Short mmCIF file of N, CA and C in Angstrom, two decimals:
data_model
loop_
_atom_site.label_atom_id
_atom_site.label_comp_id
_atom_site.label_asym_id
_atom_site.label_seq_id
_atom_site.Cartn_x
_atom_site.Cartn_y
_atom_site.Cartn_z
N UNK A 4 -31.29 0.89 -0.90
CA UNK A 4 -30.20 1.71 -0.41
C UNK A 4 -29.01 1.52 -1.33
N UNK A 5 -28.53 2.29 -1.78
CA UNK A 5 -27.40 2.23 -2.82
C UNK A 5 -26.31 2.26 -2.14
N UNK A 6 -25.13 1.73 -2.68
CA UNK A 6 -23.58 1.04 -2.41
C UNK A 6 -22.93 2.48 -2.11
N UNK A 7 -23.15 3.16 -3.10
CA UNK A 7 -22.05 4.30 -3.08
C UNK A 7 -22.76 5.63 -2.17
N UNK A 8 -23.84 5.44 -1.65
CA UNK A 8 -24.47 6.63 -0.73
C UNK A 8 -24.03 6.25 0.67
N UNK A 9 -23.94 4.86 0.64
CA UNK A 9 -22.99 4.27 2.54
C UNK A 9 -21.75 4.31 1.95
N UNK A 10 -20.87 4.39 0.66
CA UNK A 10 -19.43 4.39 0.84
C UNK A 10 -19.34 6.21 1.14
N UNK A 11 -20.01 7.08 0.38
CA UNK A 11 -19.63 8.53 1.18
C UNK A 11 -20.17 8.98 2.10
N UNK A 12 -21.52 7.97 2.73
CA UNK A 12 -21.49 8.66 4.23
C UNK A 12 -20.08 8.02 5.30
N UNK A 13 -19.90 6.53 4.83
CA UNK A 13 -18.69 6.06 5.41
C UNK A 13 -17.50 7.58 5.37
N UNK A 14 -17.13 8.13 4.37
CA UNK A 14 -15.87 8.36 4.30
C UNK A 14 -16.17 9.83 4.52
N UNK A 15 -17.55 10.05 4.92
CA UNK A 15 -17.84 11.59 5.80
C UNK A 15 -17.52 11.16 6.98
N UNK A 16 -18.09 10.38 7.63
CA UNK A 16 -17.75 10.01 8.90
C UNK A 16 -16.16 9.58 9.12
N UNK A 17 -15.32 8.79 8.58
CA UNK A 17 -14.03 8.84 8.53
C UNK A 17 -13.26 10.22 8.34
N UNK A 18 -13.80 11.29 8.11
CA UNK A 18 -13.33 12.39 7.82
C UNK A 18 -13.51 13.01 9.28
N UNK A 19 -15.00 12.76 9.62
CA UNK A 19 -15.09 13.85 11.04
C UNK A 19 -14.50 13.08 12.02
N UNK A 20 -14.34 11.36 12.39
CA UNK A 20 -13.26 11.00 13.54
C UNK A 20 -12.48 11.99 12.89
N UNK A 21 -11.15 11.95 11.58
CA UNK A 21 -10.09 12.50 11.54
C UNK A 21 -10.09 13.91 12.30
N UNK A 22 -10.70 14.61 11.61
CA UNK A 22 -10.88 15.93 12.34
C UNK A 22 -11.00 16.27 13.54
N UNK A 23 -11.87 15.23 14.57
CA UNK A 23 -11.46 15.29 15.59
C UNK A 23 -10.60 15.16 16.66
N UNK A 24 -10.01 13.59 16.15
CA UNK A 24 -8.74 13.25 16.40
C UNK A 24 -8.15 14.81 16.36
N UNK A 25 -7.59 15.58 15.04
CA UNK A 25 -7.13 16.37 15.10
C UNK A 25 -6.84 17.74 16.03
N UNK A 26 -8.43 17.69 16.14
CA UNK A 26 -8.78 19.04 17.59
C UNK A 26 -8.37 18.30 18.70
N UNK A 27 -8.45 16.78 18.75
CA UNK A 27 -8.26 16.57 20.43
C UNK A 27 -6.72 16.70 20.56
N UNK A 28 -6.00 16.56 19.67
CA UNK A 28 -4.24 16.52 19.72
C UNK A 28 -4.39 17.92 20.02
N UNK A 29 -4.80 18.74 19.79
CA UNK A 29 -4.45 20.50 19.84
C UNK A 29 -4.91 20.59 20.76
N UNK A 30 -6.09 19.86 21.46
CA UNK A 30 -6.18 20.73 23.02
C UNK A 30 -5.44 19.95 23.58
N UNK A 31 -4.56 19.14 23.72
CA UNK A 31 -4.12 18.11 24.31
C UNK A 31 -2.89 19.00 24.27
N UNK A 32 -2.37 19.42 23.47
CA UNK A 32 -0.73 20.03 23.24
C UNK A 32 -0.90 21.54 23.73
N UNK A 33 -2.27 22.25 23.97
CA UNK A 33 -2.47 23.55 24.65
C UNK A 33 -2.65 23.39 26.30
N UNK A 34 -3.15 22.24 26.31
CA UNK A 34 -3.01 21.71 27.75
C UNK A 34 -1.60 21.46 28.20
N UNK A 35 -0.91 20.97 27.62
CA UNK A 35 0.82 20.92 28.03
C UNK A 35 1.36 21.91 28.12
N UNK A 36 1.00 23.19 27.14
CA UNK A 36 1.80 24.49 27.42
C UNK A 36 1.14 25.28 28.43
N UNK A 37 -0.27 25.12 28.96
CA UNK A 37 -0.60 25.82 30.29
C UNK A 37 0.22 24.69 31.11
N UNK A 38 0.20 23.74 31.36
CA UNK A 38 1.03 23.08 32.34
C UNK A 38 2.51 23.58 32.58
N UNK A 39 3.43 23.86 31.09
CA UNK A 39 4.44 24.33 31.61
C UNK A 39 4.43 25.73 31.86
N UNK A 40 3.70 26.54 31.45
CA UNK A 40 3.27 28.10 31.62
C UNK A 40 3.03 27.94 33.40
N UNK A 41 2.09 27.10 33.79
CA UNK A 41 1.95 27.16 35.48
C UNK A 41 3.36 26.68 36.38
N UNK A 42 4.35 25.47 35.48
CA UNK A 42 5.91 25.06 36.51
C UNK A 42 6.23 26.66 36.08
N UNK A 43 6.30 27.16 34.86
CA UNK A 43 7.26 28.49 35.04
C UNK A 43 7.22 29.90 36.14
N UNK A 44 5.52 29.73 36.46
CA UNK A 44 5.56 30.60 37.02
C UNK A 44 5.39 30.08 38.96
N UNK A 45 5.72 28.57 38.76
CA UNK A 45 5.86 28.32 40.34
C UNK A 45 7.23 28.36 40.41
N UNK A 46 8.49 28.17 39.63
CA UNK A 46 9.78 28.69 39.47
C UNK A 46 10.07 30.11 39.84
N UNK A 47 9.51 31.23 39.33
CA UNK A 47 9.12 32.34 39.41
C UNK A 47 8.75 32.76 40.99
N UNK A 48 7.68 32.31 41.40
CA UNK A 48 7.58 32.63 42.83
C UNK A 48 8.50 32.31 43.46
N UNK A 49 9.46 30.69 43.77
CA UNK A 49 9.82 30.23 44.41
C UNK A 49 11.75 31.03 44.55
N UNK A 50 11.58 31.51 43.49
CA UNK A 50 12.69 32.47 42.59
C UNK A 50 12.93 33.93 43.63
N UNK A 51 11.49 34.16 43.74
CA UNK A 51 11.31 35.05 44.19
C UNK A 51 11.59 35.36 46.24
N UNK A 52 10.48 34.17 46.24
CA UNK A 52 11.01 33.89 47.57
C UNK A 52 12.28 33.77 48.02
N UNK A 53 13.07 33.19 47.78
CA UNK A 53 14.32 32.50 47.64
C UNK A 53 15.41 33.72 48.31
N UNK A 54 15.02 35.18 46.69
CA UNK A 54 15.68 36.02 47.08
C UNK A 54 15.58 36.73 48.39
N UNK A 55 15.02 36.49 49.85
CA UNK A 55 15.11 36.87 50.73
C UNK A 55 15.05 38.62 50.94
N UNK A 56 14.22 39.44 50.67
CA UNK A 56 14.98 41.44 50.29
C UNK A 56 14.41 41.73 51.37
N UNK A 57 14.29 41.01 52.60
CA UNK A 57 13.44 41.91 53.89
C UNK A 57 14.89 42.73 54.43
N UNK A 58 15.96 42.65 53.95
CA UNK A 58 16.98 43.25 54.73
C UNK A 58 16.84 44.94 54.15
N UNK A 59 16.14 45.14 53.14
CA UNK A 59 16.35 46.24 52.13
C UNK A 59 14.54 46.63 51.87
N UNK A 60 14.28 48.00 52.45
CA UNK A 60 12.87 48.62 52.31
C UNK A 60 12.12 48.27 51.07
N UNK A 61 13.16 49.09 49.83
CA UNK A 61 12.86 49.40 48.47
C UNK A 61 12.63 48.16 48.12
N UNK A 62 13.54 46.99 48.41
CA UNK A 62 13.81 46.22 48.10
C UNK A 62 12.82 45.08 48.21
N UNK A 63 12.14 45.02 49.49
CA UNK A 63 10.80 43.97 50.21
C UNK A 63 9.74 44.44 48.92
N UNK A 64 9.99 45.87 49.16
CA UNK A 64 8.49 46.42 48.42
C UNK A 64 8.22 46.00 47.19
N UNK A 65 9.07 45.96 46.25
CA UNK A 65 9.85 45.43 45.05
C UNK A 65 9.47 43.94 44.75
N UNK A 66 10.26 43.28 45.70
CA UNK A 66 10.12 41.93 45.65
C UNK A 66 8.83 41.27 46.19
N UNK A 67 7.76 42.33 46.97
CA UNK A 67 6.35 41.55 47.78
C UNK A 67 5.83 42.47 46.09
N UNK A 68 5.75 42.67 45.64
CA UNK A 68 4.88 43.24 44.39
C UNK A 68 5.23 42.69 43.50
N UNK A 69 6.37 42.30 43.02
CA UNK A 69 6.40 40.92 42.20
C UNK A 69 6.01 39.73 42.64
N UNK A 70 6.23 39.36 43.71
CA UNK A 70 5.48 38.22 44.62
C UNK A 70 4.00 38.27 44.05
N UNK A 71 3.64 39.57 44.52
CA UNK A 71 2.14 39.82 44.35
C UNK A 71 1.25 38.92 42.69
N UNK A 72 2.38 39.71 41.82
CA UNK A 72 2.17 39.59 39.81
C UNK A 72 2.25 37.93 39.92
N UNK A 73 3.55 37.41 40.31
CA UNK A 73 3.64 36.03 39.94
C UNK A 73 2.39 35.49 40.62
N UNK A 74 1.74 35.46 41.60
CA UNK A 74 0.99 35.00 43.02
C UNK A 74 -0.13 34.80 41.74
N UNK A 75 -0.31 35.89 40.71
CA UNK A 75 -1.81 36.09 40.29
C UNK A 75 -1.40 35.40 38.74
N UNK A 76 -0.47 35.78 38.23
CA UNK A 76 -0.11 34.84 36.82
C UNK A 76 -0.34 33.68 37.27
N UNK A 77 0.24 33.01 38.13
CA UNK A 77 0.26 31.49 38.25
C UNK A 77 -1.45 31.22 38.75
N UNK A 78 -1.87 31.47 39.41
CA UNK A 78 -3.71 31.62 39.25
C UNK A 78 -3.81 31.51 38.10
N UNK A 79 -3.70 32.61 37.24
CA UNK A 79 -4.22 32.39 35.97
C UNK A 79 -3.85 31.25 35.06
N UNK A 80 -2.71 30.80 35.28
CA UNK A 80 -2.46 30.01 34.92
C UNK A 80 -2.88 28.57 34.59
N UNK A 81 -3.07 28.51 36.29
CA UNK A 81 -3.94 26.95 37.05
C UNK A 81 -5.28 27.17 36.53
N UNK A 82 -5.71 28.09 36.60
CA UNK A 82 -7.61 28.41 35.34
C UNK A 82 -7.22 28.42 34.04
N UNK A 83 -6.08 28.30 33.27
CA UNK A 83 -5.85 28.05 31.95
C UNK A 83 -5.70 26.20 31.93
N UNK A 84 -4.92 26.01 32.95
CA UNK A 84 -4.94 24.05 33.13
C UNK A 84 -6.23 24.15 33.13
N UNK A 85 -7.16 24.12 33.83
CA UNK A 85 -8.13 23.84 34.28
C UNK A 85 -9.02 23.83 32.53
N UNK A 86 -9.00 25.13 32.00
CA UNK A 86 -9.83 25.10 31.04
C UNK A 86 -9.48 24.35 29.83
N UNK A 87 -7.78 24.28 29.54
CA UNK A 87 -7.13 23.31 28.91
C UNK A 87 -8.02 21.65 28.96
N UNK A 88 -8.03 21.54 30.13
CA UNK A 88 -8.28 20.15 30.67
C UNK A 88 -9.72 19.72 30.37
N UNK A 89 -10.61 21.13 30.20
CA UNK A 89 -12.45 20.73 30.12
C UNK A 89 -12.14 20.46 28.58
N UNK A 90 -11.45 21.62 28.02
CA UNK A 90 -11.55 21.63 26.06
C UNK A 90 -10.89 20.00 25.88
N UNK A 91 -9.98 19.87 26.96
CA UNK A 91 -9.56 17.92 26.02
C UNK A 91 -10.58 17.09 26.35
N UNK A 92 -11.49 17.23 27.25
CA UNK A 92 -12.52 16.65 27.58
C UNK A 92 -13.19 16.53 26.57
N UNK A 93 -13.85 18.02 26.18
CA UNK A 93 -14.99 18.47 25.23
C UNK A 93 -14.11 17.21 23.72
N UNK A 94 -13.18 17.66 23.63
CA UNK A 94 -12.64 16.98 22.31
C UNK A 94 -12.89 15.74 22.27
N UNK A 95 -12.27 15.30 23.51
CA UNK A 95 -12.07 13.47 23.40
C UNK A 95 -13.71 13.30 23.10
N UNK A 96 -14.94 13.78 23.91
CA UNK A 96 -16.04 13.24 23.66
C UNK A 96 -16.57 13.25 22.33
N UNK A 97 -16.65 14.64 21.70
CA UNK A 97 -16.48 14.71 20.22
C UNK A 97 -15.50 13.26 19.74
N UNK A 98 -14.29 13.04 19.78
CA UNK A 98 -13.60 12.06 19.07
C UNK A 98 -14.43 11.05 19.50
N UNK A 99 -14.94 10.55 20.04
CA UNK A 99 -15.77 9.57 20.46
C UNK A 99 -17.09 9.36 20.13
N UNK A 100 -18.06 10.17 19.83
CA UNK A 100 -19.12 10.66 18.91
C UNK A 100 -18.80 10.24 17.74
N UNK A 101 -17.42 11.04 17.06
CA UNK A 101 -17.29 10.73 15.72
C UNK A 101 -16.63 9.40 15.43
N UNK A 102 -15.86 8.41 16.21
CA UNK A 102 -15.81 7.01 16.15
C UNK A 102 -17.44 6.41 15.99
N UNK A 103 -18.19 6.80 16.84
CA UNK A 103 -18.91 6.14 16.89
C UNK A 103 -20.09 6.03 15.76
N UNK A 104 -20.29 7.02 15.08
CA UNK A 104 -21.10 7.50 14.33
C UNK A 104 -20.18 6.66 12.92
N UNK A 105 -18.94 6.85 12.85
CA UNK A 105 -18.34 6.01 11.39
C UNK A 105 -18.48 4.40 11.91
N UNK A 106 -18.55 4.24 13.18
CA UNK A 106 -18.53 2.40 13.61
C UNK A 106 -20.45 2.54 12.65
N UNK A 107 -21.16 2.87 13.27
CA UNK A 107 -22.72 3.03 12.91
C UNK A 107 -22.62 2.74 11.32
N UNK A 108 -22.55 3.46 10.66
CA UNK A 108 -22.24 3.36 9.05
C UNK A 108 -21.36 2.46 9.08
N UNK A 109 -20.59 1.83 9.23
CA UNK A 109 -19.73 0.71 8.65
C UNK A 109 -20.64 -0.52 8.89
N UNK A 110 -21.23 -0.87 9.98
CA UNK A 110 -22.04 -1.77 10.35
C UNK A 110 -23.54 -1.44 9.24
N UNK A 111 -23.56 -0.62 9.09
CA UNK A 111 -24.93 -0.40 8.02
C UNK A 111 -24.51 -1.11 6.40
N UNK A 112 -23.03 -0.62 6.72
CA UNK A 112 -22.43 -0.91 5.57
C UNK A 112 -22.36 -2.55 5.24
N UNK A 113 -21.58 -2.78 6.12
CA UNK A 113 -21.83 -4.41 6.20
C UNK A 113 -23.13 -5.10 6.43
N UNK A 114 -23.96 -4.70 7.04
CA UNK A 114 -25.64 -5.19 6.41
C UNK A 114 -25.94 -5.66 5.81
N UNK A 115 -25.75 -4.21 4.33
CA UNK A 115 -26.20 -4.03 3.19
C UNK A 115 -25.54 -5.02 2.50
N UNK A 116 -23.80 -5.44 2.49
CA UNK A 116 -23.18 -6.06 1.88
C UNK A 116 -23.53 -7.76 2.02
N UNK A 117 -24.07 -8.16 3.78
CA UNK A 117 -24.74 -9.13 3.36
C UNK A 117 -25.73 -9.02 2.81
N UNK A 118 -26.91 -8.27 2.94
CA UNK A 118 -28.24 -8.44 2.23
C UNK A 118 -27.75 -9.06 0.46
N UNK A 119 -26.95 -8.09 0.03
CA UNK A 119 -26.94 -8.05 -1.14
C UNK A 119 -26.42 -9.37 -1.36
N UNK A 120 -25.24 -10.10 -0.70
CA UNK A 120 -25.05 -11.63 -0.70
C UNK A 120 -25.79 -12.62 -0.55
N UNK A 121 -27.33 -12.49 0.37
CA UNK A 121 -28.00 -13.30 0.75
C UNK A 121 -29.30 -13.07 -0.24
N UNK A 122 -29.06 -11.95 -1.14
CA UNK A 122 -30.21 -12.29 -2.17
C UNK A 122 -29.77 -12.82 -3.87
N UNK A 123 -27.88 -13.03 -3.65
CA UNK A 123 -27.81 -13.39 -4.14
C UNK A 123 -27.89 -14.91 -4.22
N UNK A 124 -27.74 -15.42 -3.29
CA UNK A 124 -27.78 -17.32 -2.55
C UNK A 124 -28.93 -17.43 -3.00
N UNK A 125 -30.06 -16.47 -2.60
CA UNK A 125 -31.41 -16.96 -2.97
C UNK A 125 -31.73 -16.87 -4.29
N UNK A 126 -31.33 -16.46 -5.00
CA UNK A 126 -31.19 -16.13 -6.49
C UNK A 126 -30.40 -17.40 -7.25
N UNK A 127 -29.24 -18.11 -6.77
CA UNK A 127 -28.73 -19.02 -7.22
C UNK A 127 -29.37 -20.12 -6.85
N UNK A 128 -29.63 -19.87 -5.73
CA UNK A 128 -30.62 -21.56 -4.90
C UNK A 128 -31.91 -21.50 -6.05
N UNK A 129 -32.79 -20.33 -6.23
CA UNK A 129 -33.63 -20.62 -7.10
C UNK A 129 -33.25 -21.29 -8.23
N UNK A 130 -32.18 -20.91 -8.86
CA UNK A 130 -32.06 -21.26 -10.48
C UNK A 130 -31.46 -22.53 -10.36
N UNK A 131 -30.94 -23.02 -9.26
CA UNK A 131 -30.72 -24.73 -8.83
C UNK A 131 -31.61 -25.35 -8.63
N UNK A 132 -32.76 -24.58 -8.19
CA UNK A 132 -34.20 -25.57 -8.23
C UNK A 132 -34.90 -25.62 -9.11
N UNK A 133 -34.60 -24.84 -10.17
CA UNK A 133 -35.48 -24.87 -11.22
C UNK A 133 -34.60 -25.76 -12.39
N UNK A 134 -33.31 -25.83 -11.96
CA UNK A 134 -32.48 -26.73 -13.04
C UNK A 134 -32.69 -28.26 -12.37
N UNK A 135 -32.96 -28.17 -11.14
CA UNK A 135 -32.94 -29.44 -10.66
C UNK A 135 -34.09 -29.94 -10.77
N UNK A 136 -35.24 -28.81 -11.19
CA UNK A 136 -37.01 -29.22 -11.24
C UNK A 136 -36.93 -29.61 -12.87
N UNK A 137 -36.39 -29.09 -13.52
CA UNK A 137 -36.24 -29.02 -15.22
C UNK A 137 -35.87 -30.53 -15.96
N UNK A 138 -34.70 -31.21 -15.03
CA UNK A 138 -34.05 -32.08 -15.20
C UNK A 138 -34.59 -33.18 -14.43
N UNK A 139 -35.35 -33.39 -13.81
CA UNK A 139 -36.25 -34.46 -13.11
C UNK A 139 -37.94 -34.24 -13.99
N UNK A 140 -38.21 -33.12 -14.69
CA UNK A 140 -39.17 -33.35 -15.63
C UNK A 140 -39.12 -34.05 -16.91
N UNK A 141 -37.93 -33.54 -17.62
CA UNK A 141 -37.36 -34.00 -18.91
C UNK A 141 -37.10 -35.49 -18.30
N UNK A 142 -36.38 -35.58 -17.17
CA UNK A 142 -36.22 -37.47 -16.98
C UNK A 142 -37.71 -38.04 -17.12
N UNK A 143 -38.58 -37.80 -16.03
CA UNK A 143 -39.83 -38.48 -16.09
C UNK A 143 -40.73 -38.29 -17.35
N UNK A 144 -40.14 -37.15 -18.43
CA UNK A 144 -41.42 -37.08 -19.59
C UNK A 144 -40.37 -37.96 -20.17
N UNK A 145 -39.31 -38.25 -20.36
CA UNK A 145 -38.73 -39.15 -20.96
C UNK A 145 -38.67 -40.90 -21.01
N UNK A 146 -39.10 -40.80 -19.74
CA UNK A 146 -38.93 -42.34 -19.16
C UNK A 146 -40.86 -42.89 -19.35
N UNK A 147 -41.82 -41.83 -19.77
CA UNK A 147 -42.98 -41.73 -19.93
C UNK A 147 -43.41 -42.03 -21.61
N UNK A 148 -42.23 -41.80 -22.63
CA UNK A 148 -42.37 -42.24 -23.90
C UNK A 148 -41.87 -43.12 -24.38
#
């Protein structure tokens, strides 16, 4: 497995958390503007109510038919929270996928980085045993003439 094929799957995967991160801030900040889109239009009703027009025909009719508009904006509204609220869902899980998937590769990553350390130990331990086998031969062919 080569060094530099886990450093750019690493920094694909560091790319798609980013990106997600990114989408989850945007449904997160579209979710705040249906939230204030739904206080504006409970302002609106309550606005409405408030103004009292049962004293005046034109006036009830007027004001129960705007009643009516706000009654159904603010519905729509509370189903815009609502769908706001599934998309930060949908996101966060995505952001969470893509943490998880760059944690996966980093740990592959670090693996590899011991493997490659632990064949180097074994690589040095050999050439210590063979200097240490080399130098206990030359003693004993020496101590033999």
């Amino acid at each position: 497995m080569s060094k530099h094929w886990l450093s750019g799957l690493l920094r694909a995967r560091q790319l798609q958390e980013d990106s997600a991160k990114q989408r989850l801030a945007g449904a997160q900040r579209e979710s705040q503007h249906a939230r204030g889109r739904v206080r504006h239009h409970v302002d609106r009703i309550e606005s409405l109510v408030a103004a009292d027009a049962v004293d005046n025909a034109p006036a009830f009719t007027a004001a129960a038919a705007a009643l009516q508009a706000a009654a159904a904006t603010h519905s729509a509204a509370l189903r815009a929270v609502d769908d706001a609220d599934q998309f930060v869902s949908l996101r966060h899980g995505e952001l969470t996928a893509a943490a998880r998937a760059r944690r996966t590769v980093e740990e592959m990553h670090e693996q590899h980085l011991a493997e490659i350390r632990a064949r180097h130990a074994a690589a040095a331990m050999r050439e210590m045993d063979e200097i240490a086998a080399r130098v206990h031969r030359d003693g004993t062919a020496g101590a033999r003439s």
